[in-house]
Short mmCIF file of N, CA and C in Angstrom, two decimals:
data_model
loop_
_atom_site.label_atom_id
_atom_site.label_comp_id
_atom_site.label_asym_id
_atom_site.label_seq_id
_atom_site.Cartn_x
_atom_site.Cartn_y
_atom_site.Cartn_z
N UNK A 19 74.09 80.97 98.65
CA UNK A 19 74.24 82.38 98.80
C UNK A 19 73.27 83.06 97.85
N UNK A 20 72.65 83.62 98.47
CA UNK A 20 71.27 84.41 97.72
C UNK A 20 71.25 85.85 97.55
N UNK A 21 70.76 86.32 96.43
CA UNK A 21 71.12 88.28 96.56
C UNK A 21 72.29 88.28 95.48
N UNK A 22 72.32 89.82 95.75
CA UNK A 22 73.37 90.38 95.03
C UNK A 22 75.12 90.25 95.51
N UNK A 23 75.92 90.26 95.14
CA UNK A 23 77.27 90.07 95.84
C UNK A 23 77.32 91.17 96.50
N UNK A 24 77.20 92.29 96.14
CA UNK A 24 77.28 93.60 97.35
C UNK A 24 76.48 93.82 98.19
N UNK A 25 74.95 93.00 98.78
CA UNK A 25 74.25 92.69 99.99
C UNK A 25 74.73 91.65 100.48
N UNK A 26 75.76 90.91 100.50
CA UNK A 26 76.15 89.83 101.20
C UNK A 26 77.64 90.21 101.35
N UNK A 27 78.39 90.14 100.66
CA UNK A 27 80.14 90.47 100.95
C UNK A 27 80.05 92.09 101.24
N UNK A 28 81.20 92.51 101.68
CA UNK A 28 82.15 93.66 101.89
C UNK A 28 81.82 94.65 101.00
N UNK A 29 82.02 95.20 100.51
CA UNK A 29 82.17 96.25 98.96
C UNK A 29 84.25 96.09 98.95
N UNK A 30 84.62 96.59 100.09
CA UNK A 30 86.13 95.97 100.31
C UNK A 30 86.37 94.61 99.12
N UNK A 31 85.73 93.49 99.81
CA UNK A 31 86.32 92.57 99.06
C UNK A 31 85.38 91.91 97.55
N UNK A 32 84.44 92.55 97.58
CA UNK A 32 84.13 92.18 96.26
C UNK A 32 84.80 93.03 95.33
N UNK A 33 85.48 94.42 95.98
CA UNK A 33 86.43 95.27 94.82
C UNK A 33 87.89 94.53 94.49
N UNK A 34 88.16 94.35 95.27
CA UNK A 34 89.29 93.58 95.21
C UNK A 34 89.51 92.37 94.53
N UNK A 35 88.29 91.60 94.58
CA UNK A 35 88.35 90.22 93.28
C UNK A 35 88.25 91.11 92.09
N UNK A 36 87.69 92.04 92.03
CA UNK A 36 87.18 92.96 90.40
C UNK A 36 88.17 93.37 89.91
N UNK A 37 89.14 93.91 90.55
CA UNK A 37 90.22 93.97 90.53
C UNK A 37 91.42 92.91 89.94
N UNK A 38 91.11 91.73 90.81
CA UNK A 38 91.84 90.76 90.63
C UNK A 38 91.58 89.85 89.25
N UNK A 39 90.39 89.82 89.34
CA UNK A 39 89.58 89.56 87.94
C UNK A 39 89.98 90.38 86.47
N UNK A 40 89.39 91.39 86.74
CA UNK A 40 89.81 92.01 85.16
C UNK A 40 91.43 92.72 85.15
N UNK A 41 92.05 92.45 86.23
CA UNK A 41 93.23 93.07 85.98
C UNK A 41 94.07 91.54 85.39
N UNK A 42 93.62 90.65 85.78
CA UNK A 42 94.17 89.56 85.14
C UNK A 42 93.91 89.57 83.80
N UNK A 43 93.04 89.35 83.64
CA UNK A 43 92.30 89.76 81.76
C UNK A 43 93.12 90.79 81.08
N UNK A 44 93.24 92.02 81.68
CA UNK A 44 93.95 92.91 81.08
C UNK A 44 95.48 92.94 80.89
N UNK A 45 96.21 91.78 82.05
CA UNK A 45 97.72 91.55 81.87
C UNK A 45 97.82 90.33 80.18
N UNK A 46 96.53 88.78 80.66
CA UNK A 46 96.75 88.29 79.88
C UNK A 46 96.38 89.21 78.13
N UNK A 47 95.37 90.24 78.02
CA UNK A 47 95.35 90.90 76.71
C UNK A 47 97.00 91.46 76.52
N UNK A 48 97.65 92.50 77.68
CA UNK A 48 98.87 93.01 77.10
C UNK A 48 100.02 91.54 77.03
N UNK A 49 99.43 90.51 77.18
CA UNK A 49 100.66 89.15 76.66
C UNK A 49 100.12 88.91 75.34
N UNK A 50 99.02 88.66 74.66
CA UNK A 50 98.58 88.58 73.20
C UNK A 50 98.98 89.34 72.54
N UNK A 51 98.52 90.96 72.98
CA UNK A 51 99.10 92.30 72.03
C UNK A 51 100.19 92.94 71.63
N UNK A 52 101.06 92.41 72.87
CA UNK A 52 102.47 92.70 72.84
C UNK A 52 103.08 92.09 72.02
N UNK A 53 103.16 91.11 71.97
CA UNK A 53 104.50 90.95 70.50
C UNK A 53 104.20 91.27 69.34
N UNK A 54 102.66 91.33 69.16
CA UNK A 54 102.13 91.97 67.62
C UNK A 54 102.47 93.82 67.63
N UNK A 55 101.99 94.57 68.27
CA UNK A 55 102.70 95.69 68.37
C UNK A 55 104.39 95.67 68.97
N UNK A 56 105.32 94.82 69.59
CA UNK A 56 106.63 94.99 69.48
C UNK A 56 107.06 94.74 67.76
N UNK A 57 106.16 93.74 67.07
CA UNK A 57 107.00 93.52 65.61
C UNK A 57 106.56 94.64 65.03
N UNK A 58 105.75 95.45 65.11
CA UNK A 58 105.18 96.56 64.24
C UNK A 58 106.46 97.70 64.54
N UNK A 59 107.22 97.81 65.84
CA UNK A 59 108.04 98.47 66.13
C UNK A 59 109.30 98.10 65.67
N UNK A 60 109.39 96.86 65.19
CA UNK A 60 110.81 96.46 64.88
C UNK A 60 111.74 95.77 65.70
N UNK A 61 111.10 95.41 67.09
CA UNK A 61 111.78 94.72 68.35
C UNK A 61 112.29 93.76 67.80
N UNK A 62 113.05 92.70 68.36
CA UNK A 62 113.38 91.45 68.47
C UNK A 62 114.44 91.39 69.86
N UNK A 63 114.67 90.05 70.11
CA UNK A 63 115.16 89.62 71.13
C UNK A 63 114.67 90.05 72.69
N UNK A 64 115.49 90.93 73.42
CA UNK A 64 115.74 91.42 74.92
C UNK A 64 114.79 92.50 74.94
N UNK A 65 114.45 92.92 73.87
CA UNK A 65 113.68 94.45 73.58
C UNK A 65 112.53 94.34 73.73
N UNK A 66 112.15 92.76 72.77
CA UNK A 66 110.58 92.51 72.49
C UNK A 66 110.06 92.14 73.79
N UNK A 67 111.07 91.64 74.45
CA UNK A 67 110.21 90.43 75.38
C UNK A 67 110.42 91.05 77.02
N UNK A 68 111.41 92.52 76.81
CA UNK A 68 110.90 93.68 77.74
C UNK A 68 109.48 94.40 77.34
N UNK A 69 109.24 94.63 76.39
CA UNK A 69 108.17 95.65 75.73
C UNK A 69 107.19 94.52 76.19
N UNK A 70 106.96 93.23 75.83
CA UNK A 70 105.75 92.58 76.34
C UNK A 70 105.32 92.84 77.62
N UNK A 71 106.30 92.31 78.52
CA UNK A 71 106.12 92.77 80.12
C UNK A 71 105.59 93.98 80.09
N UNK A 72 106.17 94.77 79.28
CA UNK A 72 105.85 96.10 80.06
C UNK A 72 104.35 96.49 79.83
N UNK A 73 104.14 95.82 78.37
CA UNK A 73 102.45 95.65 78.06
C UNK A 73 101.40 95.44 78.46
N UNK A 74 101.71 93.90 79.12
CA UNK A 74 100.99 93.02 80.03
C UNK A 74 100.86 94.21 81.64
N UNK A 75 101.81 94.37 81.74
CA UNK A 75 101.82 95.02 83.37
C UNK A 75 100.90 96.42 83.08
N UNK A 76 101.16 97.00 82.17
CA UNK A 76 100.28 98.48 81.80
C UNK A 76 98.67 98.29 81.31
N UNK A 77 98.29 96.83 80.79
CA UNK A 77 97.33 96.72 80.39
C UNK A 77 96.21 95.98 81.94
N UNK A 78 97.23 95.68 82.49
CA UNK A 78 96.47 94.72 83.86
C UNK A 78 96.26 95.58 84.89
N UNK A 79 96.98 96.76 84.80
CA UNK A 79 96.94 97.81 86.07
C UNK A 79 96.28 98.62 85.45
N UNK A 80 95.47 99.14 83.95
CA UNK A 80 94.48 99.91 83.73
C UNK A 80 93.60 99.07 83.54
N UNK A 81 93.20 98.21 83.21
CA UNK A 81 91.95 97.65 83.46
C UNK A 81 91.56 97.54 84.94
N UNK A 82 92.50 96.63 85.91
CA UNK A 82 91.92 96.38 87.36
C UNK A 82 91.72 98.01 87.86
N UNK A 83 92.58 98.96 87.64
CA UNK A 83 92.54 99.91 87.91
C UNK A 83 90.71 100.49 88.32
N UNK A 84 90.32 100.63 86.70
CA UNK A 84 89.37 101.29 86.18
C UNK A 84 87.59 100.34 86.65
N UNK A 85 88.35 98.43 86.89
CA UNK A 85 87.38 97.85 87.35
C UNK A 85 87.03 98.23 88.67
N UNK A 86 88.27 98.27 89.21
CA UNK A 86 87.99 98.75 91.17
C UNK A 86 87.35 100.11 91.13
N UNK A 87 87.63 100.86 90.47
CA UNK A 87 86.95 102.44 90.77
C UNK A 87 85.44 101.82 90.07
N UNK A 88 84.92 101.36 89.13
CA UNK A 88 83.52 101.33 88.78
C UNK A 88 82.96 100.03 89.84
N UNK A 89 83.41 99.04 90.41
CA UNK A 89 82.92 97.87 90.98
C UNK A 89 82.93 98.71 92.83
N UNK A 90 83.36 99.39 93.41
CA UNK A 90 84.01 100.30 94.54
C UNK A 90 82.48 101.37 94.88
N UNK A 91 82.54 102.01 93.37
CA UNK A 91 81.16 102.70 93.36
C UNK A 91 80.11 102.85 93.46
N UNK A 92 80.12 101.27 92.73
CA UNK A 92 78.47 101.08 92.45
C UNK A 92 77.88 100.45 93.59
N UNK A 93 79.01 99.57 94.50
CA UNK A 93 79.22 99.02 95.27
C UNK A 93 78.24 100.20 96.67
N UNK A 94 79.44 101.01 96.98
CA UNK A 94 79.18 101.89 97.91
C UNK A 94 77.97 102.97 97.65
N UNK A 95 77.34 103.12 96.16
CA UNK A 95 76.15 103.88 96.09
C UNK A 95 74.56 103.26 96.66
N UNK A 96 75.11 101.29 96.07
CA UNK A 96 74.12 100.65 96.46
C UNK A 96 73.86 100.53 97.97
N UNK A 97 74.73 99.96 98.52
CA UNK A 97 74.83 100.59 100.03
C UNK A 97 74.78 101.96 100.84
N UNK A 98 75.09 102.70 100.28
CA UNK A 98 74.06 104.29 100.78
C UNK A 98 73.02 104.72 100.22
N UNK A 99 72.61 104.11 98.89
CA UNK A 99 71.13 104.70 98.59
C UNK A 99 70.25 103.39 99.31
N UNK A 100 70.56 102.22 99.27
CA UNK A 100 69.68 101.39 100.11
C UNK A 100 68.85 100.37 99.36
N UNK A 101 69.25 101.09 97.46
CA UNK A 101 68.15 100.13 96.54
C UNK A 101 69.42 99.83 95.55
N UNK A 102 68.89 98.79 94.54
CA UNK A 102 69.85 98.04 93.57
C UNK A 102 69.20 98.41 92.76
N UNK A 103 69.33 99.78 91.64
CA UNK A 103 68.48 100.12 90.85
C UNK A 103 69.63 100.71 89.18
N UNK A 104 69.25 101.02 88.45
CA UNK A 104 69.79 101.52 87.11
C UNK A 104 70.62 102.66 87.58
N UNK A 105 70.33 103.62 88.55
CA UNK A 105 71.33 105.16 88.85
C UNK A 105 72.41 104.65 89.29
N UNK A 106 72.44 103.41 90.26
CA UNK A 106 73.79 102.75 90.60
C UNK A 106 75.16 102.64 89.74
N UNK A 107 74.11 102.06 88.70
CA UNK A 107 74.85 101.68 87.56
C UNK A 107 75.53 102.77 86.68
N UNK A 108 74.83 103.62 86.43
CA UNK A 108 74.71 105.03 85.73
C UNK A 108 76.04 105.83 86.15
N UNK A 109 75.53 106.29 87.39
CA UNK A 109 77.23 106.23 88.30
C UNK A 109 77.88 105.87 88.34
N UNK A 110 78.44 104.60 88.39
CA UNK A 110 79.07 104.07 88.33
C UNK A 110 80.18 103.88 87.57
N UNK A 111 79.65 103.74 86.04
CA UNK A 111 79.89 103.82 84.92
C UNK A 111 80.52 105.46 84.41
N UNK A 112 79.60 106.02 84.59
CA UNK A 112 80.81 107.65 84.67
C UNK A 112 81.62 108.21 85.25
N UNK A 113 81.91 107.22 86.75
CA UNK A 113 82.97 107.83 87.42
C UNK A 113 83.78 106.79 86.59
N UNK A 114 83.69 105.68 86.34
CA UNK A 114 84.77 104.53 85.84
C UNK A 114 85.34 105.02 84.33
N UNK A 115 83.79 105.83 84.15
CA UNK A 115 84.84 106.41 82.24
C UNK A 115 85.30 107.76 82.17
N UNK A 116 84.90 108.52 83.31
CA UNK A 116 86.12 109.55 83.48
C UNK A 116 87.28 109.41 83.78
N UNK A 117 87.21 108.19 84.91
CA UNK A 117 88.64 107.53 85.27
C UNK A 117 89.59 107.12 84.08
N UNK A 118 88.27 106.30 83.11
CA UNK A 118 89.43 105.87 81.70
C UNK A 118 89.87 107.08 80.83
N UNK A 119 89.07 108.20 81.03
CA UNK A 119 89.91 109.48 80.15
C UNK A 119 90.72 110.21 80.61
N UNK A 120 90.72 110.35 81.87
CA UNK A 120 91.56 110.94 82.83
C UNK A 120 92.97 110.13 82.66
N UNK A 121 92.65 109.08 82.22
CA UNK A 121 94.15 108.08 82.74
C UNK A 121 95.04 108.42 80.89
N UNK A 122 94.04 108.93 80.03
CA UNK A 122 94.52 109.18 79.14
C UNK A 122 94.93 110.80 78.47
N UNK A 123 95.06 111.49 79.23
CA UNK A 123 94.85 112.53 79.59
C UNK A 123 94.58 113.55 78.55
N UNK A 124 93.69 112.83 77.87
CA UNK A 124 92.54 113.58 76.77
C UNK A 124 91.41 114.21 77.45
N UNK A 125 91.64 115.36 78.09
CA UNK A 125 90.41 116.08 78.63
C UNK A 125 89.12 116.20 77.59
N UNK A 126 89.13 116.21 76.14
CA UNK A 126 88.16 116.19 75.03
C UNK A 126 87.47 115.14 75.47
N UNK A 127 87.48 113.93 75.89
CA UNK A 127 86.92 112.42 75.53
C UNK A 127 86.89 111.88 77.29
N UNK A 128 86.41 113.16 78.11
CA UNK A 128 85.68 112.60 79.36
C UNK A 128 84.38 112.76 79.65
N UNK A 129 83.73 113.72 78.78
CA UNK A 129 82.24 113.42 78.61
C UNK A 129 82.49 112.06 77.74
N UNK A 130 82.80 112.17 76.81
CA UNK A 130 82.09 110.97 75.68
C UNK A 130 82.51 109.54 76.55
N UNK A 131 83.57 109.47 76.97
CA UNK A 131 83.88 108.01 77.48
C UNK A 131 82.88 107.69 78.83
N UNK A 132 83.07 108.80 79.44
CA UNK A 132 81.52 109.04 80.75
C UNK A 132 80.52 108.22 80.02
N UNK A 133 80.19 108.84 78.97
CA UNK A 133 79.15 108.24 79.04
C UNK A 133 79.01 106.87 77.83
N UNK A 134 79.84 106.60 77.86
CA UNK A 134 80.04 105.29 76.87
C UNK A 134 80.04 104.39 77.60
N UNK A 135 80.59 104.41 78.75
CA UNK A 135 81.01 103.24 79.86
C UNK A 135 79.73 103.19 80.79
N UNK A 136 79.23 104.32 81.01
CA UNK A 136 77.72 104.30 81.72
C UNK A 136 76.80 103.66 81.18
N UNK A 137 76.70 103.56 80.18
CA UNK A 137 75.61 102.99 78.99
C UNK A 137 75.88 101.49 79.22
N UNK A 138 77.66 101.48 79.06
CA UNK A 138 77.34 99.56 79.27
C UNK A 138 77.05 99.09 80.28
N UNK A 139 77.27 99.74 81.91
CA UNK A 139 77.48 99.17 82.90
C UNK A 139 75.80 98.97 82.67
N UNK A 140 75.13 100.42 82.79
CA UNK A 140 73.51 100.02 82.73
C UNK A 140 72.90 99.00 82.04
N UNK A 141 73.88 98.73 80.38
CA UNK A 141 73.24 97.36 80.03
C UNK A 141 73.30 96.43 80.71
N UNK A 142 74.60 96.17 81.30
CA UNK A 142 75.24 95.07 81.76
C UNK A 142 74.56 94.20 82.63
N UNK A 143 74.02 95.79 83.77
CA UNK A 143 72.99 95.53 84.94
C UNK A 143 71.69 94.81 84.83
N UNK A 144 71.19 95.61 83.30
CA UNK A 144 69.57 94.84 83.19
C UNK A 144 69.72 94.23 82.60
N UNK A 145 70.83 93.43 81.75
CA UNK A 145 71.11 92.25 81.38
C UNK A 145 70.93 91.00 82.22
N UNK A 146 71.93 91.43 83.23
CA UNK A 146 72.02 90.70 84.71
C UNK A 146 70.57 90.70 85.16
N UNK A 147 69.82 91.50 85.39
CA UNK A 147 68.55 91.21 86.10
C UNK A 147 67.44 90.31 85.57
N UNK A 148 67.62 90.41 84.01
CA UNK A 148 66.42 89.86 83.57
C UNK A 148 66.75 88.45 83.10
#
């Protein structure tokens, strides 16, 4: 299989592994983080090991969340602009870090996260290329 994954698969289903991918990452981070922030709270027993779940599940559904809206994008820009270039990315990355400020509903920190997350995707990209 030769090319990019979004000239050969779906944009559908390559969002959906991105998804599946970093939302896994983000359940297994809220299983590490969780019992260290439940002891900071004072949990033990039925409490702690609800608060983990609930960690794991909140940390796996904002990450896959935030991966599907930036992997969805860049996806569907590359396929309507027609080229695999840096603006893809650029885009991409600011709809995905407005998404992450929006979800935090710090209206102050949706420019700055915009463009914090744009910056990496663009590294990420000419990382990947070269």
């Amino acid at each position: 299989m030769e090319g990019e994954p979004y000239d050969v698969v779906p944009c559908s289903s390559v969002t959906v592994d991105s998804i599946l991918r970093i939302g896994t990452a983000g359940a297994i981070w809220g299983l590490c983080a969780g019992p260290h922030d439940a002891r900071k709270q004072g949990l033990a027993g039925a409490a702690q090991v609800a608060f983990v779940a609930r960690s794991a599940g909140r940390f796996g559904v904002q990450y896959g969340l935030v991966a599907g809206i930036c992997t969805l994008t860049h996806c569907g820009l590359q396929r309507y602009r027609g080229k695999s270039d840096w603006v893809n990315g650029l885009v991409a990355g600011a709809v995905a870090g407005g998404a992450i400020a929006a979800m935090t509903r710090s209206w102050t920190q949706v420019i700055p996260m915009a463009c914090l997350v744009s910056a990496f995707k663009v590294a990420t990209d000419y990382a990947r290329a070269v």
